[in-house]
């Protein structure tokens, strides 16, 4: 079994009956969705799920989960998602999928937010392996870019075919930015206070727990 599946199965330890669970996006999160469905069926659990993206919505339906709309949600017990980068002090970078707002909304509103990842995602600092995704209003993206260009360099993300700009399910554009070196807290604040910015892929100090796997060996990082 591959590491991503091993760590997805480990996250089932945090699933409780009569709860609402947020489903993350990506290949690791897809393993979690598959095994959550098996657990619910085998143990006859009463669990509702909410999707963080169109992809996780499709996976939830394929696995016959009891899917509820994010617009009906008032509380969330647990959110489980993958990551692109994670530091030892549990700061996370996400957003290779496009749905930054929904992912952050579920992560920050959940009673417990768990990251599931393999060792390749561990970094000393956020931005080490990937640019920082930033979701922005379409109509004013040029002006948001002018402001963000004071701190780094970036451009609009293209769609998978490369023939148009990527659009989030909320209808916004996504920038990918590399920034000049500065403390993460300061960078996070500079991005989020830029007019037109809807959300960033920096998940700053909101992760409760990270389950990391390295060749089958599991490590649990907690706050
Ligand atoms: C999507 C994400 C994913 O969780 C992240 O890209 C990890 O993906 P994978 O589990 O496929 O490695 O942030 O926006």
PDB file of N, CA and C in Angstrom, residues 14-59:
ATOM      1  N   UNK A  14      -9.702   9.407  13.988  1.00  0.00           N
ATOM      2  CA  UNK A  14     -10.263  10.659  14.522  1.00  0.00           C
ATOM      3  C   UNK A  14     -11.746  10.819  14.176  1.00  0.00           C
ATOM      4  N   UNK A  15     -12.295   9.834  13.469  1.00  0.00           N
ATOM      5  CA  UNK A  15     -13.702   9.901  13.040  1.00  0.00           C
ATOM      6  C   UNK A  15     -14.608   9.382  14.151  1.00  0.00           C
ATOM      7  N   UNK A  16     -15.621  10.170  14.490  1.00  0.00           N
ATOM      8  CA  UNK A  16     -16.572   9.721  15.519  1.00  0.00           C
ATOM      9  C   UNK A  16     -17.977   9.661  14.922  1.00  0.00           C
ATOM     10  N   UNK A  17     -18.819   8.831  15.540  1.00  0.00           N
ATOM     11  CA  UNK A  17     -20.198   8.665  15.059  1.00  0.00           C
ATOM     12  C   UNK A  17     -20.994   9.957  15.279  1.00  0.00           C
ATOM     13  N   UNK A  18     -22.055  10.140  14.529  1.00  0.00           N
ATOM     14  CA  UNK A  18     -22.936  11.304  14.639  1.00  0.00           C
ATOM     15  C   UNK A  18     -22.176  12.613  14.452  1.00  0.00           C
ATOM     16  N   UNK A  19     -21.362  12.671  13.429  1.00  0.00           N
ATOM     17  CA  UNK A  19     -20.580  13.890  13.219  1.00  0.00           C
ATOM     18  C   UNK A  19     -20.668  14.364  11.762  1.00  0.00           C
ATOM     19  N   UNK A  20     -20.191  15.595  11.559  1.00  0.00           N
ATOM     20  CA  UNK A  20     -20.099  16.159  10.211  1.00  0.00           C
ATOM     21  C   UNK A  20     -18.609  16.324   9.891  1.00  0.00           C
ATOM     22  N   UNK A  21     -18.209  15.798   8.736  1.00  0.00           N
ATOM     23  CA  UNK A  21     -16.785  15.771   8.380  1.00  0.00           C
ATOM     24  C   UNK A  21     -16.550  16.480   7.047  1.00  0.00           C
ATOM     25  N   UNK A  22     -15.556  17.350   7.020  1.00  0.00           N
ATOM     26  CA  UNK A  22     -15.178  18.042   5.793  1.00  0.00           C
ATOM     27  C   UNK A  22     -14.172  17.206   5.008  1.00  0.00           C
ATOM     28  N   UNK A  23     -14.391  17.128   3.698  1.00  0.00           N
ATOM     29  CA  UNK A  23     -13.530  16.320   2.827  1.00  0.00           C
ATOM     30  C   UNK A  23     -12.585  17.222   2.050  1.00  0.00           C
ATOM     31  N   UNK A  24     -11.293  16.973   2.185  1.00  0.00           N
ATOM     32  CA  UNK A  24     -10.291  17.761   1.489  1.00  0.00           C
ATOM     33  C   UNK A  24     -10.185  17.376   0.016  1.00  0.00           C
ATOM     34  N   UNK A  25      -9.184  17.976  -0.644  1.00  0.00           N
ATOM     35  CA  UNK A  25      -9.015  17.820  -2.090  1.00  0.00           C
ATOM     36  C   UNK A  25      -7.616  17.298  -2.406  1.00  0.00           C
ATOM     37  N   UNK A  26      -7.546  16.363  -3.350  1.00  0.00           N
ATOM     38  CA  UNK A  26      -6.237  15.849  -3.761  1.00  0.00           C
ATOM     39  C   UNK A  26      -6.178  14.335  -3.645  1.00  0.00           C
ATOM     40  N   UNK A  27      -5.048  13.762  -4.045  1.00  0.00           N
ATOM     41  CA  UNK A  27      -4.955  12.296  -4.081  1.00  0.00           C
ATOM     42  C   UNK A  27      -4.968  11.690  -2.674  1.00  0.00           C
ATOM     43  N   UNK A  28      -4.349  12.345  -1.695  1.00  0.00           N
ATOM     44  CA  UNK A  28      -4.355  11.815  -0.316  1.00  0.00           C
ATOM     45  C   UNK A  28      -5.771  11.908   0.267  1.00  0.00           C
ATOM     46  N   UNK A  29      -6.410  13.040   0.042  1.00  0.00           N
ATOM     47  CA  UNK A  29      -7.789  13.220   0.525  1.00  0.00           C
ATOM     48  C   UNK A  29      -8.729  12.212  -0.139  1.00  0.00           C
ATOM     49  N   UNK A  30      -8.476  11.886  -1.405  1.00  0.00           N
ATOM     50  CA  UNK A  30      -9.326  10.896  -2.092  1.00  0.00           C
ATOM     51  C   UNK A  30      -9.247   9.526  -1.410  1.00  0.00           C
ATOM     52  N   UNK A  31      -8.034   9.153  -0.950  1.00  0.00           N
ATOM     53  CA  UNK A  31      -7.912   7.894  -0.199  1.00  0.00           C
ATOM     54  C   UNK A  31      -8.732   7.965   1.089  1.00  0.00           C
ATOM     55  N   UNK A  32      -8.706   9.125   1.747  1.00  0.00           N
ATOM     56  CA  UNK A  32      -9.485   9.270   2.983  1.00  0.00           C
ATOM     57  C   UNK A  32     -10.981   9.099   2.699  1.00  0.00           C
ATOM     58  N   UNK A  33     -11.448   9.691   1.616  1.00  0.00           N
ATOM     59  CA  UNK A  33     -12.877   9.596   1.265  1.00  0.00           C
ATOM     60  C   UNK A  33     -13.260   8.130   1.040  1.00  0.00           C
ATOM     61  N   UNK A  34     -12.402   7.419   0.304  1.00  0.00           N
ATOM     62  CA  UNK A  34     -12.680   6.005   0.007  1.00  0.00           C
ATOM     63  C   UNK A  34     -12.767   5.181   1.301  1.00  0.00           C
ATOM     64  N   UNK A  35     -11.802   5.368   2.192  1.00  0.00           N
ATOM     65  CA  UNK A  35     -11.781   4.555   3.412  1.00  0.00           C
ATOM     66  C   UNK A  35     -12.822   5.014   4.441  1.00  0.00           C
ATOM     67  N   UNK A  36     -13.168   6.295   4.403  1.00  0.00           N
ATOM     68  CA  UNK A  36     -14.246   6.779   5.274  1.00  0.00           C
ATOM     69  C   UNK A  36     -15.551   6.090   4.879  1.00  0.00           C
ATOM     70  N   UNK A  37     -15.791   5.999   3.577  1.00  0.00           N
ATOM     71  CA  UNK A  37     -17.019   5.350   3.086  1.00  0.00           C
ATOM     72  C   UNK A  37     -17.088   3.895   3.545  1.00  0.00           C
ATOM     73  N   UNK A  38     -15.934   3.201   3.497  1.00  0.00           N
ATOM     74  CA  UNK A  38     -15.917   1.797   3.934  1.00  0.00           C
ATOM     75  C   UNK A  38     -16.227   1.704   5.424  1.00  0.00           C
ATOM     76  N   UNK A  39     -15.619   2.595   6.212  1.00  0.00           N
ATOM     77  CA  UNK A  39     -15.816   2.580   7.666  1.00  0.00           C
ATOM     78  C   UNK A  39     -17.291   2.839   8.015  1.00  0.00           C
ATOM     79  N   UNK A  40     -17.883   3.823   7.333  1.00  0.00           N
ATOM     80  CA  UNK A  40     -19.288   4.157   7.605  1.00  0.00           C
ATOM     81  C   UNK A  40     -20.183   2.953   7.315  1.00  0.00           C
ATOM     82  N   UNK A  41     -19.890   2.293   6.190  1.00  0.00           N
ATOM     83  CA  UNK A  41     -20.697   1.136   5.794  1.00  0.00           C
ATOM     84  C   UNK A  41     -20.509  -0.020   6.792  1.00  0.00           C
ATOM     85  N   UNK A  42     -19.253  -0.338   7.091  1.00  0.00           N
ATOM     86  CA  UNK A  42     -18.966  -1.487   7.971  1.00  0.00           C
ATOM     87  C   UNK A  42     -19.513  -1.293   9.377  1.00  0.00           C
ATOM     88  N   UNK A  43     -19.396  -0.045   9.882  1.00  0.00           N
ATOM     89  CA  UNK A  43     -19.779   0.200  11.283  1.00  0.00           C
ATOM     90  C   UNK A  43     -21.144   0.864  11.398  1.00  0.00           C
ATOM     91  N   UNK A  44     -21.830   1.041  10.239  1.00  0.00           N
ATOM     92  CA  UNK A  44     -23.164   1.651  10.205  1.00  0.00           C
ATOM     93  C   UNK A  44     -23.201   2.974  10.968  1.00  0.00           C
ATOM     94  N   UNK A  45     -22.277   3.863  10.607  1.00  0.00           N
ATOM     95  CA  UNK A  45     -22.170   5.146  11.302  1.00  0.00           C
ATOM     96  C   UNK A  45     -23.115   6.185  10.677  1.00  0.00           C
ATOM     97  N   UNK A  46     -23.475   7.159  11.506  1.00  0.00           N
ATOM     98  CA  UNK A  46     -24.319   8.256  11.051  1.00  0.00           C
ATOM     99  C   UNK A  46     -23.421   9.492  10.846  1.00  0.00           C
ATOM    100  N   UNK A  47     -22.898   9.604   9.619  1.00  0.00           N
ATOM    101  CA  UNK A  47     -21.945  10.690   9.341  1.00  0.00           C
ATOM    102  C   UNK A  47     -22.366  11.448   8.092  1.00  0.00           C
ATOM    103  N   UNK A  48     -22.363  12.781   8.223  1.00  0.00           N
ATOM    104  CA  UNK A  48     -22.612  13.632   7.053  1.00  0.00           C
ATOM    105  C   UNK A  48     -21.275  14.218   6.623  1.00  0.00           C
ATOM    106  N   UNK A  49     -21.144  14.478   5.323  1.00  0.00           N
ATOM    107  CA  UNK A  49     -19.889  15.061   4.838  1.00  0.00           C
ATOM    108  C   UNK A  49     -20.168  16.322   4.037  1.00  0.00           C
ATOM    109  N   UNK A  50     -19.142  17.186   3.981  1.00  0.00           N
ATOM    110  CA  UNK A  50     -19.218  18.396   3.175  1.00  0.00           C
ATOM    111  C   UNK A  50     -17.952  18.465   2.322  1.00  0.00           C
ATOM    112  N   UNK A  51     -18.095  18.896   1.064  1.00  0.00           N
ATOM    113  CA  UNK A  51     -16.963  18.877   0.129  1.00  0.00           C
ATOM    114  C   UNK A  51     -16.255  20.229   0.090  1.00  0.00           C
ATOM    115  N   UNK A  52     -14.917  20.178  -0.102  1.00  0.00           N
ATOM    116  CA  UNK A  52     -14.131  21.424  -0.190  1.00  0.00           C
ATOM    117  C   UNK A  52     -13.937  21.873  -1.638  1.00  0.00           C
ATOM    118  N   UNK A  53     -14.379  21.040  -2.589  1.00  0.00           N
ATOM    119  CA  UNK A  53     -14.170  21.378  -4.013  1.00  0.00           C
ATOM    120  C   UNK A  53     -15.082  20.514  -4.870  1.00  0.00           C
ATOM    121  N   UNK A  54     -15.126  20.828  -6.144  1.00  0.00           N
ATOM    122  CA  UNK A  54     -15.914  20.016  -7.075  1.00  0.00           C
ATOM    123  C   UNK A  54     -15.353  18.593  -7.106  1.00  0.00           C
ATOM    124  N   UNK A  55     -14.036  18.477  -7.034  1.00  0.00           N
ATOM    125  CA  UNK A  55     -13.410  17.147  -7.083  1.00  0.00           C
ATOM    126  C   UNK A  55     -13.845  16.302  -5.878  1.00  0.00           C
ATOM    127  N   UNK A  56     -13.788  16.877  -4.674  1.00  0.00           N
ATOM    128  CA  UNK A  56     -14.166  16.078  -3.505  1.00  0.00           C
ATOM    129  C   UNK A  56     -15.677  15.816  -3.479  1.00  0.00           C
ATOM    130  N   UNK A  57     -16.439  16.706  -4.090  1.00  0.00           N
ATOM    131  CA  UNK A  57     -17.897  16.483  -4.196  1.00  0.00           C
ATOM    132  C   UNK A  57     -18.150  15.245  -5.079  1.00  0.00           C
ATOM    133  N   UNK A  58     -17.447  15.177  -6.193  1.00  0.00           N
ATOM    134  CA  UNK A  58     -17.607  14.028  -7.102  1.00  0.00           C
ATOM    135  C   UNK A  58     -17.192  12.734  -6.394  1.00  0.00           C
ATOM    136  N   UNK A  59     -16.087  12.792  -5.651  1.00  0.00           N
ATOM    137  CA  UNK A  59     -15.618  11.601  -4.909  1.00  0.00           C
ATOM    138  C   UNK A  59     -16.632  11.183  -3.851  1.00  0.00           C
TER     139      UNK A  59
END
